[in-house]
Amino acid sequence: MKDIVKKILNGIAAGIVISIGCAVYLACENKYVGAVMFSVALLTICLRGYSLYTGKIGFIPEAHGKEELSVLLLGLFGNAIGVSAGGFALAFAIPKLKEAAITLCQAKLDTQTFPQTLIRGLFCGILMYIAVSVYRSNKNIVGILFAIPVFILSGFEHSIADIGYFACANIASLKAFGFIWTVILGNSIGSMLLPVVTLAFLKKNVYYFLLPRRPLKIDEIPERSTELSAEDAARFPIVPTLAVLPPVRELTRFVLTERAAEDAAFEAALLIVLDVAAFFFASSFAFFSAARAASFSSFAFAFAASA
């Protein structure tokens, strides 16, 4: 239970920080300054280790155990609580921010179609993955300082920030709910796009490309990698290190193991993408069906009253 509470609290902390980023963006008359200042949110989250959904979903293809999924989903729940609370508080404390948020959110709802919102969310997800992965790999904040202003100035959609904007505008409707879920789906697909492509096509070890895809029998394995057939070697424009590679008999077992692990990870990543999409469409269908039923009931009631 303590572990669950900790994960939710980490998510709430990230949500509150994102609401501060929303506030500074809404307060700045110069959108370029506001976009750069928004970076303080992700900088704080990465440096403090808070749990932000859009910063973690991109790493699910690489690690997708129960613990990682628990951190992801409980973090998303906490993000929604934290950024909503921050948005409502800011609207109450600074009415000017509420006015700016209303203008921004109405424009989002009135001018964007479902495919447009999905694609904007997708590209934001790509940039979020780049920003966080660069920080994780190199402990370098350059990716954050560039990726965040780029997605804001490009007009891409960030789901947690959008929840903050809608909360600050005090807009709560089925249309707004559908918009947010569309952005969450787009962020999820975009964040996992590069890792999935990497797992599928950009294998880390050159041996994966040098050896045939089918399983090798022991008598088919050449004694050294320099004895690879001309047909195999011709598939690659640059193979400068064949003479110094270790014996192929030893590396084949490694390659086949790598293939199995990477293929399994790729399949799991695809299943996660499909699960997210299925959940989104199922929840959207349920809510829109409920809305239509409610509208029909209101119409029937009004008709009966007039009769």
mmCIF file of C-alpha atoms in Angstrom:
data_model
loop_
_atom_site.group_PDB
_atom_site.id
_atom_site.type_symbol
_atom_site.label_atom_id
_atom_site.label_comp_id
_atom_site.label_asym_id
_atom_site.label_seq_id
_atom_site.Cartn_x
_atom_site.Cartn_y
_atom_site.Cartn_z
ATOM 1 C CA MET A 1 0.000 0.000 0.000
ATOM 2 C CA LYS A 2 2.850 2.402 0.849
ATOM 3 C CA ASP A 3 4.402 1.670 -2.535
ATOM 4 C CA ILE A 4 1.147 2.532 -4.338
ATOM 5 C CA VAL A 5 0.777 5.783 -2.380
ATOM 6 C CA LYS A 6 4.384 6.716 -3.137
ATOM 7 C CA LYS A 7 3.870 6.195 -6.877
ATOM 8 C CA ILE A 8 0.697 8.294 -6.864
ATOM 9 C CA LEU A 9 2.378 11.049 -4.845
ATOM 10 C CA ASN A 10 5.282 11.111 -7.294
ATOM 11 C CA GLY A 11 2.722 11.532 -10.048
ATOM 12 C CA ILE A 12 0.918 14.297 -8.152
ATOM 13 C CA ALA A 13 4.216 16.142 -7.644
ATOM 14 C CA ALA A 14 4.919 15.978 -11.367
ATOM 15 C CA GLY A 15 1.402 17.217 -12.115
ATOM 16 C CA ILE A 16 1.786 20.217 -9.805
ATOM 17 C CA VAL A 17 5.085 21.124 -11.463
ATOM 18 C CA ILE A 18 3.454 20.878 -14.907
ATOM 19 C CA SER A 19 0.691 23.241 -13.715
ATOM 20 C CA ILE A 20 3.411 25.768 -12.866
ATOM 21 C CA GLY A 21 4.750 25.399 -16.396
ATOM 22 C CA CYS A 22 1.207 26.001 -17.706
ATOM 23 C CA ALA A 23 0.956 29.120 -15.544
ATOM 24 C CA VAL A 24 4.171 30.682 -16.819
ATOM 25 C CA TYR A 25 3.204 29.938 -20.426
ATOM 26 C CA LEU A 26 -0.238 31.527 -19.993
ATOM 27 C CA ALA A 27 1.254 34.531 -18.186
ATOM 28 C CA CYS A 28 3.836 35.346 -20.870
ATOM 29 C CA GLU A 29 2.680 37.645 -23.638
ATOM 30 C CA ASN A 30 5.675 36.551 -25.696
ATOM 31 C CA LYS A 31 5.027 32.920 -26.660
ATOM 32 C CA TYR A 32 8.722 32.252 -27.283
ATOM 33 C CA VAL A 33 9.628 33.266 -23.753
ATOM 34 C CA GLY A 34 6.698 31.257 -22.389
ATOM 35 C CA ALA A 35 7.776 28.160 -24.322
ATOM 36 C CA VAL A 36 11.311 28.350 -22.945
ATOM 37 C CA MET A 37 10.103 29.025 -19.398
ATOM 38 C CA PHE A 38 7.817 25.968 -19.570
ATOM 39 C CA SER A 39 11.008 23.878 -19.648
ATOM 40 C CA VAL A 40 11.402 24.466 -15.908
ATOM 41 C CA ALA A 41 8.647 21.891 -15.385
ATOM 42 C CA LEU A 42 10.381 18.969 -17.101
ATOM 43 C CA LEU A 43 13.761 20.048 -15.745
ATOM 44 C CA THR A 44 12.399 19.821 -12.204
ATOM 45 C CA ILE A 45 10.699 16.490 -12.872
ATOM 46 C CA CYS A 46 13.851 14.887 -14.295
ATOM 47 C CA LEU A 47 16.193 16.314 -11.673
ATOM 48 C CA ARG A 48 13.890 15.382 -8.769
ATOM 49 C CA GLY A 49 12.844 11.996 -10.165
ATOM 50 C CA TYR A 50 9.101 12.672 -10.227
ATOM 51 C CA SER A 51 6.810 10.431 -12.259
ATOM 52 C CA LEU A 52 5.457 12.030 -15.462
ATOM 53 C CA TYR A 53 3.423 9.794 -17.781
ATOM 54 C CA THR A 54 4.754 11.329 -20.992
ATOM 55 C CA GLY A 55 8.308 10.974 -19.708
ATOM 56 C CA LYS A 56 7.938 7.261 -18.894
ATOM 57 C CA ILE A 57 5.657 5.750 -21.547
ATOM 58 C CA GLY A 58 8.447 5.822 -24.151
ATOM 59 C CA PHE A 59 10.555 3.403 -22.108
ATOM 60 C CA ILE A 60 7.829 0.761 -21.783
ATOM 61 C CA PRO A 61 8.983 -1.102 -24.936
ATOM 62 C CA GLU A 62 12.354 -1.640 -23.252
ATOM 63 C CA ALA A 63 11.042 -2.541 -19.788
ATOM 64 C CA HIS A 64 7.396 -3.508 -19.388
ATOM 65 C CA GLY A 65 7.111 -5.571 -16.232
ATOM 66 C CA LYS A 66 4.432 -5.158 -13.581
ATOM 67 C CA GLU A 67 6.523 -2.621 -11.706
ATOM 68 C CA GLU A 68 7.052 -0.394 -14.746
ATOM 69 C CA LEU A 69 3.377 -0.542 -15.740
ATOM 70 C CA SER A 70 2.347 0.165 -12.147
ATOM 71 C CA VAL A 71 4.594 3.246 -12.012
ATOM 72 C CA LEU A 72 3.239 4.387 -15.377
ATOM 73 C CA LEU A 73 -0.490 4.054 -14.677
ATOM 74 C CA LEU A 74 -0.434 5.212 -11.048
ATOM 75 C CA GLY A 75 1.778 8.077 -12.165
ATOM 76 C CA LEU A 76 -0.780 9.063 -14.809
ATOM 77 C CA PHE A 77 -3.492 9.024 -12.163
ATOM 78 C CA GLY A 78 -1.347 11.216 -9.911
ATOM 79 C CA ASN A 79 -0.481 13.528 -12.818
ATOM 80 C CA ALA A 80 -4.176 14.154 -13.486
ATOM 81 C CA ILE A 81 -4.838 14.921 -9.802
ATOM 82 C CA GLY A 82 -1.821 17.190 -9.374
ATOM 83 C CA VAL A 83 -2.176 19.211 -12.570
ATOM 84 C CA SER A 84 -5.957 19.574 -12.135
ATOM 85 C CA ALA A 85 -5.553 20.790 -8.557
ATOM 86 C CA GLY A 86 -2.853 23.211 -9.673
ATOM 87 C CA GLY A 87 -4.973 24.444 -12.571
ATOM 88 C CA PHE A 88 -8.061 25.101 -10.413
ATOM 89 C CA ALA A 89 -5.959 26.837 -7.759
ATOM 90 C CA LEU A 90 -4.273 29.088 -10.321
ATOM 91 C CA ALA A 91 -7.624 30.010 -11.896
ATOM 92 C CA PHE A 92 -8.878 31.074 -8.469
ATOM 93 C CA ALA A 93 -5.730 32.956 -7.470
ATOM 94 C CA ILE A 94 -4.966 34.637 -10.824
ATOM 95 C CA PRO A 95 -8.134 35.363 -12.854
ATOM 96 C CA LYS A 96 -6.017 36.611 -15.761
ATOM 97 C CA LEU A 97 -4.639 33.095 -16.234
ATOM 98 C CA LYS A 98 -8.173 31.707 -16.325
ATOM 99 C CA GLU A 99 -9.118 34.078 -19.134
ATOM 100 C CA ALA A 100 -6.044 33.102 -21.143
ATOM 101 C CA ALA A 101 -6.726 29.410 -20.529
ATOM 102 C CA ILE A 102 -10.346 29.740 -21.696
ATOM 103 C CA THR A 103 -9.216 31.334 -24.968
ATOM 104 C CA LEU A 104 -6.567 28.648 -25.491
ATOM 105 C CA CYS A 105 -8.837 25.695 -24.689
ATOM 106 C CA GLN A 106 -11.779 26.937 -26.752
ATOM 107 C CA ALA A 107 -9.454 27.268 -29.735
ATOM 108 C CA LYS A 108 -8.279 23.681 -29.235
ATOM 109 C CA LEU A 109 -11.831 22.325 -29.062
ATOM 110 C CA ASP A 110 -13.247 24.430 -31.908
ATOM 111 C CA THR A 111 -10.496 24.180 -34.511
ATOM 112 C CA GLN A 112 -8.921 20.726 -34.148
ATOM 113 C CA THR A 113 -10.326 17.499 -35.556
ATOM 114 C CA PHE A 114 -9.623 14.085 -34.044
ATOM 115 C CA PRO A 115 -6.846 13.172 -36.548
ATOM 116 C CA GLN A 116 -5.209 16.576 -36.117
ATOM 117 C CA THR A 117 -5.187 16.287 -32.336
ATOM 118 C CA LEU A 118 -3.874 12.715 -32.501
ATOM 119 C CA ILE A 119 -1.007 13.671 -34.815
ATOM 120 C CA ARG A 120 -0.111 16.712 -32.699
ATOM 121 C CA GLY A 121 0.009 14.466 -29.653
ATOM 122 C CA LEU A 122 2.123 11.936 -31.529
ATOM 123 C CA PHE A 123 4.820 14.448 -32.441
ATOM 124 C CA CYS A 124 4.852 15.814 -28.898
ATOM 125 C CA GLY A 125 5.417 12.250 -27.660
ATOM 126 C CA ILE A 126 8.416 11.861 -29.958
ATOM 127 C CA LEU A 127 9.993 15.048 -28.608
ATOM 128 C CA MET A 128 9.256 14.074 -25.009
ATOM 129 C CA TYR A 129 10.996 10.725 -25.516
ATOM 130 C CA ILE A 130 14.003 12.452 -27.076
ATOM 131 C CA ALA A 131 14.249 14.960 -24.218
ATOM 132 C CA VAL A 132 14.026 12.371 -21.436
ATOM 133 C CA SER A 133 16.184 9.731 -23.157
ATOM 134 C CA VAL A 134 18.977 12.255 -23.744
ATOM 135 C CA TYR A 135 18.836 13.222 -20.073
ATOM 136 C CA ARG A 136 18.801 9.591 -18.913
ATOM 137 C CA SER A 137 21.676 8.557 -21.153
ATOM 138 C CA ASN A 138 23.986 11.528 -20.691
ATOM 139 C CA LYS A 139 22.630 13.407 -17.646
ATOM 140 C CA ASN A 140 22.413 16.318 -20.059
ATOM 141 C CA ILE A 141 19.584 18.855 -19.980
ATOM 142 C CA VAL A 142 20.162 20.141 -23.516
ATOM 143 C CA GLY A 143 17.476 17.845 -24.912
ATOM 144 C CA ILE A 144 14.936 19.253 -22.453
ATOM 145 C CA LEU A 145 15.874 22.868 -23.145
ATOM 146 C CA PHE A 146 15.343 22.391 -26.879
ATOM 147 C CA ALA A 147 12.609 19.743 -27.140
ATOM 148 C CA ILE A 148 10.092 21.459 -24.851
ATOM 149 C CA PRO A 149 10.080 24.851 -26.613
ATOM 150 C CA VAL A 150 10.017 23.056 -29.967
ATOM 151 C CA PHE A 151 6.849 21.083 -29.198
ATOM 152 C CA ILE A 152 5.105 24.151 -27.736
ATOM 153 C CA LEU A 153 6.012 26.516 -30.577
ATOM 154 C CA SER A 154 5.108 23.837 -33.140
ATOM 155 C CA GLY A 155 1.594 23.584 -31.723
ATOM 156 C CA PHE A 156 1.938 19.965 -30.600
ATOM 157 C CA GLU A 157 -0.252 18.690 -27.755
ATOM 158 C CA HIS A 158 0.956 17.490 -24.346
ATOM 159 C CA SER A 159 -1.753 15.575 -22.492
ATOM 160 C CA ILE A 160 -0.811 16.486 -18.907
ATOM 161 C CA ALA A 161 -0.329 20.147 -19.777
ATOM 162 C CA ASP A 162 -3.688 20.139 -21.586
ATOM 163 C CA ILE A 163 -5.395 18.788 -18.466
ATOM 164 C CA GLY A 164 -3.854 21.738 -16.614
ATOM 165 C CA TYR A 165 -5.091 24.227 -19.206
ATOM 166 C CA PHE A 166 -8.642 22.826 -19.131
ATOM 167 C CA ALA A 167 -8.638 22.823 -15.329
ATOM 168 C CA CYS A 168 -7.432 26.422 -15.264
ATOM 169 C CA ALA A 169 -10.202 27.321 -17.722
ATOM 170 C CA ASN A 170 -12.731 25.422 -15.589
ATOM 171 C CA ILE A 171 -13.859 23.520 -18.678
ATOM 172 C CA ALA A 172 -15.193 20.032 -17.988
ATOM 173 C CA SER A 173 -17.183 18.409 -20.783
ATOM 174 C CA LEU A 174 -17.371 15.211 -22.789
ATOM 175 C CA LYS A 175 -15.717 16.991 -25.694
ATOM 176 C CA ALA A 176 -12.848 18.083 -23.473
ATOM 177 C CA PHE A 177 -12.588 14.551 -22.059
ATOM 178 C CA GLY A 178 -12.405 13.077 -25.561
ATOM 179 C CA PHE A 179 -9.790 15.659 -26.524
ATOM 180 C CA ILE A 180 -7.585 14.750 -23.563
ATOM 181 C CA TRP A 181 -7.814 11.013 -24.261
ATOM 182 C CA THR A 182 -6.949 11.633 -27.904
ATOM 183 C CA VAL A 183 -3.820 13.507 -26.830
ATOM 184 C CA ILE A 184 -2.903 10.759 -24.345
ATOM 185 C CA LEU A 185 -3.168 8.203 -27.142
ATOM 186 C CA GLY A 186 -1.076 10.361 -29.472
ATOM 187 C CA ASN A 187 1.565 10.977 -26.795
ATOM 188 C CA SER A 188 1.721 7.246 -26.053
ATOM 189 C CA ILE A 189 2.155 6.210 -29.696
ATOM 190 C CA GLY A 190 4.676 8.970 -30.377
ATOM 191 C CA SER A 191 6.756 8.257 -27.285
ATOM 192 C CA MET A 192 6.982 4.555 -28.125
ATOM 193 C CA LEU A 193 7.552 5.057 -31.844
ATOM 194 C CA LEU A 194 11.325 5.525 -31.802
ATOM 195 C CA PRO A 195 11.999 2.733 -29.266
ATOM 196 C CA VAL A 196 9.842 0.291 -31.256
ATOM 197 C CA VAL A 197 11.608 1.231 -34.493
ATOM 198 C CA THR A 198 14.933 0.821 -32.732
ATOM 199 C CA LEU A 199 14.028 -2.635 -31.454
ATOM 200 C CA ALA A 200 12.727 -3.681 -34.847
ATOM 201 C CA PHE A 201 15.399 -2.341 -37.193
ATOM 202 C CA LEU A 202 18.384 -0.759 -35.476
ATOM 203 C CA LYS A 203 19.954 -3.666 -33.593
ATOM 204 C CA LYS A 204 22.870 -2.695 -31.401
ATOM 205 C CA ASN A 205 25.234 -5.476 -32.464
ATOM 206 C CA VAL A 206 26.623 -5.751 -35.988
ATOM 207 C CA TYR A 207 26.509 -9.556 -35.736
ATOM 208 C CA TYR A 208 22.738 -9.435 -35.969
ATOM 209 C CA PHE A 209 23.049 -8.139 -39.523
ATOM 210 C CA LEU A 210 26.006 -10.260 -40.574
ATOM 211 C CA LEU A 211 24.450 -13.629 -39.805
ATOM 212 C CA PRO A 212 21.507 -15.197 -41.690
ATOM 213 C CA ARG A 213 18.072 -14.785 -40.107
ATOM 214 C CA ARG A 214 17.259 -18.498 -40.031
ATOM 215 C CA PRO A 215 18.668 -20.651 -37.194
ATOM 216 C CA LEU A 216 22.099 -22.048 -38.053
ATOM 217 C CA LYS A 217 23.113 -25.671 -37.771
ATOM 218 C CA ILE A 218 26.486 -26.177 -36.138
ATOM 219 C CA ASP A 219 28.066 -27.558 -39.324
ATOM 220 C CA GLU A 220 26.893 -24.487 -41.247
ATOM 221 C CA ILE A 221 28.768 -22.056 -39.009
ATOM 222 C CA PRO A 222 32.116 -20.987 -40.518
ATOM 223 C CA GLU A 223 35.162 -21.236 -38.283
ATOM 224 C CA ARG A 224 35.741 -17.476 -38.384
ATOM 225 C CA SER A 225 33.595 -14.500 -39.316
ATOM 226 C CA THR A 226 35.933 -13.737 -42.231
ATOM 227 C CA GLU A 227 34.524 -16.866 -43.902
ATOM 228 C CA LEU A 228 31.026 -15.416 -44.235
ATOM 229 C CA SER A 229 29.669 -15.928 -47.730
ATOM 230 C CA ALA A 230 30.035 -13.165 -50.296
ATOM 231 C CA GLU A 231 26.242 -13.031 -50.544
ATOM 232 C CA ASP A 232 25.896 -12.228 -46.827
ATOM 233 C CA ALA A 233 28.724 -9.698 -46.842
ATOM 234 C CA ALA A 234 27.438 -7.986 -49.995
ATOM 235 C CA ARG A 235 24.256 -6.973 -48.176
ATOM 236 C CA PHE A 236 26.263 -4.425 -46.186
ATOM 237 C CA PRO A 237 28.180 -1.505 -47.715
ATOM 238 C CA ILE A 238 30.782 -1.339 -44.940
ATOM 239 C CA VAL A 239 32.189 -4.404 -43.194
ATOM 240 C CA PRO A 240 35.666 -3.209 -42.165
ATOM 241 C CA THR A 241 36.193 -5.284 -39.029
ATOM 242 C CA LEU A 242 35.592 -8.853 -40.177
ATOM 243 C CA ALA A 243 39.217 -9.857 -39.666
ATOM 244 C CA VAL A 244 39.178 -8.964 -35.982
ATOM 245 C CA LEU A 245 35.782 -10.371 -35.024
ATOM 246 C CA PRO A 246 35.718 -13.365 -32.653
ATOM 247 C CA PRO A 247 34.909 -16.860 -33.890
ATOM 248 C CA VAL A 248 31.382 -17.113 -35.251
ATOM 249 C CA ARG A 249 30.682 -20.365 -33.365
ATOM 250 C CA GLU A 250 30.865 -18.386 -30.108
ATOM 251 C CA LEU A 251 28.951 -15.329 -31.236
ATOM 252 C CA THR A 252 26.098 -17.241 -32.889
ATOM 253 C CA ARG A 253 24.659 -18.332 -29.554
ATOM 254 C CA PHE A 254 24.819 -14.694 -28.419
ATOM 255 C CA VAL A 255 23.121 -13.424 -31.578
ATOM 256 C CA LEU A 256 20.288 -15.927 -31.442
ATOM 257 C CA THR A 257 19.710 -15.060 -27.780
ATOM 258 C CA GLU A 258 19.710 -11.360 -28.636
ATOM 259 C CA ARG A 259 17.245 -11.983 -31.442
ATOM 260 C CA ALA A 260 14.842 -13.849 -29.200
ATOM 261 C CA ALA A 261 14.945 -11.172 -26.498
ATOM 262 C CA GLU A 262 14.557 -8.281 -28.916
ATOM 263 C CA ASP A 263 11.771 -9.950 -30.893
ATOM 264 C CA ALA A 264 9.896 -10.658 -27.662
ATOM 265 C CA ALA A 265 10.332 -7.050 -26.549
ATOM 266 C CA PHE A 266 9.124 -5.784 -29.929
ATOM 267 C CA GLU A 267 6.023 -8.000 -29.810
ATOM 268 C CA ALA A 268 5.291 -6.839 -26.252
ATOM 269 C CA ALA A 269 5.640 -3.199 -27.319
ATOM 270 C CA LEU A 270 3.158 -3.713 -30.153
ATOM 271 C CA LEU A 271 0.703 -5.350 -27.758
ATOM 272 C CA ILE A 272 1.007 -2.391 -25.387
ATOM 273 C CA VAL A 273 0.285 0.043 -28.231
ATOM 274 C CA LEU A 274 -2.756 -1.995 -29.248
ATOM 275 C CA ASP A 275 -3.955 -2.226 -25.638
ATOM 276 C CA VAL A 276 -3.690 1.546 -25.190
ATOM 277 C CA ALA A 277 -5.576 2.126 -28.443
ATOM 278 C CA ALA A 278 -8.266 -0.404 -27.529
ATOM 279 C CA PHE A 279 -8.718 1.119 -24.081
ATOM 280 C CA PHE A 280 -8.990 4.599 -25.563
ATOM 281 C CA PHE A 281 -11.599 3.639 -28.151
ATOM 282 C CA ALA A 282 -13.583 1.542 -25.666
ATOM 283 C CA SER A 283 -13.671 4.341 -23.081
ATOM 284 C CA SER A 284 -14.509 6.948 -25.719
ATOM 285 C CA PHE A 285 -17.308 4.775 -27.134
ATOM 286 C CA ALA A 286 -18.731 4.247 -23.641
ATOM 287 C CA PHE A 287 -18.748 7.946 -22.803
ATOM 288 C CA PHE A 288 -20.128 9.066 -26.158
ATOM 289 C CA SER A 289 -22.833 6.397 -25.915
ATOM 290 C CA ALA A 290 -23.723 7.655 -22.448
ATOM 291 C CA ALA A 291 -23.848 11.220 -23.750
ATOM 292 C CA ARG A 292 -26.165 10.251 -26.601
ATOM 293 C CA ALA A 293 -28.393 8.310 -24.224
ATOM 294 C CA ALA A 294 -28.544 11.290 -21.889
ATOM 295 C CA SER A 295 -29.397 13.608 -24.798
ATOM 296 C CA PHE A 296 -32.148 11.253 -25.976
ATOM 297 C CA SER A 297 -33.568 11.022 -22.453
ATOM 298 C CA SER A 298 -33.604 14.831 -22.154
ATOM 299 C CA PHE A 299 -35.379 15.107 -25.503
ATOM 300 C CA ALA A 300 -37.955 12.476 -24.525
ATOM 301 C CA PHE A 301 -38.574 14.186 -21.209
ATOM 302 C CA ALA A 302 -39.025 17.578 -22.878
ATOM 303 C CA PHE A 303 -41.380 16.087 -25.477
ATOM 304 C CA ALA A 304 -43.468 14.389 -22.777
ATOM 305 C CA ALA A 305 -43.611 17.602 -20.750
ATOM 306 C CA SER A 306 -44.759 19.632 -23.747
ATOM 307 C CA ALA A 307 -47.419 17.045 -24.563
#
